[in-house]
Amino acid sequence: RGSYPLDFFSEMHYSQSYKIQEPPSLSAPADSVPITGREVAYSVADAPALINPVASTAATLQRGQMLYQVNCAVCHGATGLGDGPMRDRLTTAGYKNPPANLTTSGSVSSGEGGLAFLIVSKGFAGAYGMPADQFVMPPFEELLTAEDRWAMIRYLRSIQ
């Protein structure tokens, strides 16, 4: 309907339309920077160089603690020792690695916390490109803003 098996006559209503005096829209160049508010994607190699843009103030630490208690304490425990209520359930379900102890050295204590930011953003398996069934830490970049994730990193650095 409206087309021929072989189009001998190109008709105007089949062509791409433009509004009056509007140039054709062009795609963005491959290396352009988005201005739509999307975050820049970091790799594990880039993460240690990231600098925490959130200042370490009492309000930031309080917000980070609140966000930690709501999102992380169920697995990592109220004090970050990795002894949350979900620890036994994860072990029973067959997950090989228990939740990390966040008070000792590790990704949170290195540099400005860029690696920890990447792990919180992408989840543990997502940050390292591992199969999701090996590690159960979910990504939080869709749930928390970048500022909230950095505030949580500030809080984690304070409990070490």
CSV table of C-alpha atoms in Angstrom, one decimal:
chain,number,residue,atom,x,y,z
A,1,ARG,CA,0.0,0.0,0.0
A,2,GLY,CA,1.6,3.2,-1.1
A,3,SER,CA,4.6,1.6,-2.6
A,4,TYR,CA,5.5,-0.3,-5.8
A,5,PRO,CA,7.4,-3.5,-6.1
A,6,LEU,CA,10.0,-1.5,-7.9
A,7,ASP,CA,10.0,2.2,-7.4
A,8,PHE,CA,10.4,3.7,-10.8
A,9,PHE,CA,9.2,7.1,-9.7
A,10,SER,CA,10.6,8.5,-6.5
A,11,GLU,CA,7.8,10.4,-4.9
A,12,MET,CA,8.2,13.2,-2.5
A,13,HIS,CA,6.1,11.6,0.3
A,14,TYR,CA,8.6,8.8,0.5
A,15,SER,CA,11.6,11.0,1.1
A,16,GLN,CA,12.8,12.2,4.5
A,17,SER,CA,11.0,15.4,5.4
A,18,TYR,CA,12.4,18.6,6.9
A,19,LYS,CA,10.6,21.6,8.3
A,20,ILE,CA,10.8,24.9,6.4
A,21,GLN,CA,14.3,26.4,6.4
A,22,GLU,CA,15.6,23.6,8.6
A,23,PRO,CA,18.9,21.9,7.7
A,24,PRO,CA,19.2,18.2,7.9
A,25,SER,CA,20.0,17.0,11.4
A,26,LEU,CA,23.5,15.6,11.8
A,27,SER,CA,24.7,13.0,14.2
A,28,ALA,CA,27.2,14.0,16.9
A,29,PRO,CA,30.9,13.4,16.2
A,30,ALA,CA,32.1,10.1,17.7
A,31,ASP,CA,34.4,11.7,20.3
A,32,SER,CA,32.0,14.5,21.4
A,33,VAL,CA,31.1,15.1,25.0
A,34,PRO,CA,27.5,14.7,25.9
A,35,ILE,CA,25.7,17.7,27.4
A,36,THR,CA,22.6,15.8,28.5
A,37,GLY,CA,23.9,15.1,32.0
A,38,ARG,CA,25.2,11.6,31.4
A,39,GLU,CA,28.3,10.6,33.4
A,40,VAL,CA,31.6,9.9,31.8
A,41,ALA,CA,32.4,6.2,31.7
A,42,TYR,CA,35.6,5.3,33.7
A,43,SER,CA,37.6,2.2,33.6
A,44,VAL,CA,39.5,0.5,36.4
A,45,ALA,CA,42.7,2.0,35.0
A,46,ASP,CA,41.2,5.5,35.1
A,47,ALA,CA,39.5,5.2,38.5
A,48,PRO,CA,42.5,5.7,40.9
A,49,ALA,CA,43.2,9.2,39.3
A,50,LEU,CA,39.6,10.4,40.1
A,51,ILE,CA,39.4,13.1,42.7
A,52,ASN,CA,36.5,13.3,45.1
A,53,PRO,CA,34.7,16.6,44.3
A,54,VAL,CA,32.6,16.6,47.5
A,55,ALA,CA,34.2,18.4,50.4
A,56,SER,CA,34.6,16.6,53.7
A,57,THR,CA,32.2,18.5,56.0
A,58,ALA,CA,30.0,17.3,58.8
A,59,ALA,CA,27.0,17.6,56.6
A,60,THR,CA,28.6,15.5,53.9
A,61,LEU,CA,29.6,12.8,56.4
A,62,GLN,CA,26.1,12.8,57.8
A,63,ARG,CA,24.6,12.4,54.4
A,64,GLY,CA,27.1,9.7,53.5
A,65,GLN,CA,26.3,7.8,56.6
A,66,MET,CA,22.6,8.0,56.0
A,67,LEU,CA,23.0,6.8,52.4
A,68,TYR,CA,25.3,4.0,53.6
A,69,GLN,CA,22.8,2.8,56.2
A,70,VAL,CA,20.0,2.8,53.6
A,71,ASN,CA,21.8,1.2,50.7
A,72,CYS,CA,24.9,-0.7,52.0
A,73,ALA,CA,24.4,-1.8,55.7
A,74,VAL,CA,22.2,-4.7,54.8
A,75,CYS,CA,25.2,-6.5,53.3
A,76,HIS,CA,28.3,-4.7,54.7
A,77,GLY,CA,26.9,-4.2,58.2
A,78,ALA,CA,26.1,-1.1,60.2
A,79,THR,CA,29.8,-0.5,61.0
A,80,GLY,CA,31.2,-1.7,57.6
A,81,LEU,CA,32.7,-4.9,58.9
A,82,GLY,CA,31.0,-7.0,56.2
A,83,ASP,CA,28.8,-8.7,58.8
A,84,GLY,CA,25.3,-7.5,57.6
A,85,PRO,CA,22.2,-9.6,57.9
A,86,MET,CA,22.4,-10.6,54.2
A,87,ARG,CA,25.9,-12.2,54.6
A,88,ASP,CA,24.6,-15.6,55.7
A,89,ARG,CA,21.9,-15.6,53.0
A,90,LEU,CA,24.4,-14.9,50.3
A,91,THR,CA,26.7,-17.7,51.5
A,92,THR,CA,23.7,-20.1,51.6
A,93,ALA,CA,22.7,-19.0,48.1
A,94,GLY,CA,26.1,-20.1,46.8
A,95,TYR,CA,27.9,-16.8,46.3
A,96,LYS,CA,31.6,-17.4,46.6
A,97,ASN,CA,32.6,-14.1,48.1
A,98,PRO,CA,31.1,-12.5,51.2
A,99,PRO,CA,30.5,-8.8,51.5
A,100,ALA,CA,33.8,-6.9,51.9
A,101,ASN,CA,35.0,-5.4,55.2
A,102,LEU,CA,35.1,-1.7,54.4
A,103,THR,CA,37.0,-0.7,57.4
A,104,THR,CA,40.3,-2.2,56.3
A,105,SER,CA,42.6,-1.4,53.4
A,106,GLY,CA,41.2,-1.9,50.0
A,107,SER,CA,39.5,0.0,47.2
A,108,VAL,CA,38.1,2.6,49.6
A,109,SER,CA,41.4,3.5,51.2
A,110,SER,CA,43.4,3.8,48.0
A,111,GLY,CA,43.9,7.3,46.6
A,112,GLU,CA,40.9,9.6,46.7
A,113,GLY,CA,38.5,6.7,46.6
A,114,GLY,CA,38.0,6.7,42.8
A,115,LEU,CA,38.1,2.9,42.6
A,116,ALA,CA,35.5,2.6,45.3
A,117,PHE,CA,33.4,5.2,43.4
A,118,LEU,CA,33.6,3.0,40.3
A,119,ILE,CA,32.6,-0.1,42.3
A,120,VAL,CA,29.7,1.6,43.9
A,121,SER,CA,28.6,3.0,40.5
A,122,LYS,CA,29.0,-0.1,38.4
A,123,GLY,CA,28.7,-2.8,41.0
A,124,PHE,CA,31.6,-5.1,41.8
A,125,ALA,CA,31.2,-7.4,38.8
A,126,GLY,CA,30.4,-4.5,36.4
A,127,ALA,CA,33.5,-2.5,37.5
A,128,TYR,CA,35.9,-5.4,36.8
A,129,GLY,CA,34.0,-6.9,33.8
A,130,MET,CA,33.3,-10.2,35.7
A,131,PRO,CA,30.3,-12.5,35.3
A,132,ALA,CA,27.5,-11.1,37.5
A,133,ASP,CA,26.9,-14.5,39.2
A,134,GLN,CA,30.3,-14.4,41.0
A,135,PHE,CA,29.6,-11.2,42.9
A,136,VAL,CA,26.3,-9.9,44.0
A,137,MET,CA,27.1,-6.2,44.7
A,138,PRO,CA,24.7,-4.3,42.5
A,139,PRO,CA,25.4,-1.0,40.7
A,140,PHE,CA,24.1,2.1,42.3
A,141,GLU,CA,24.6,4.7,39.5
A,142,GLU,CA,20.9,4.6,38.6
A,143,LEU,CA,19.8,4.9,42.2
A,144,LEU,CA,22.1,7.5,43.6
A,145,THR,CA,23.5,10.7,42.1
A,146,ALA,CA,27.3,11.0,41.6
A,147,GLU,CA,27.4,13.5,44.5
A,148,ASP,CA,25.6,11.1,46.8
A,149,ARG,CA,28.0,8.3,45.8
A,150,TRP,CA,31.0,10.6,46.5
A,151,ALA,CA,29.5,11.6,49.9
A,152,MET,CA,29.2,7.9,50.7
A,153,ILE,CA,32.9,7.4,49.8
A,154,ARG,CA,33.8,10.3,52.2
A,155,TYR,CA,31.8,8.5,55.0
A,156,LEU,CA,33.6,5.2,54.3
A,157,ARG,CA,37.0,6.9,54.5
A,158,SER,CA,36.0,8.4,57.8
A,159,ILE,CA,35.2,4.9,59.4
A,160,GLN,CA,38.5,3.4,58.4
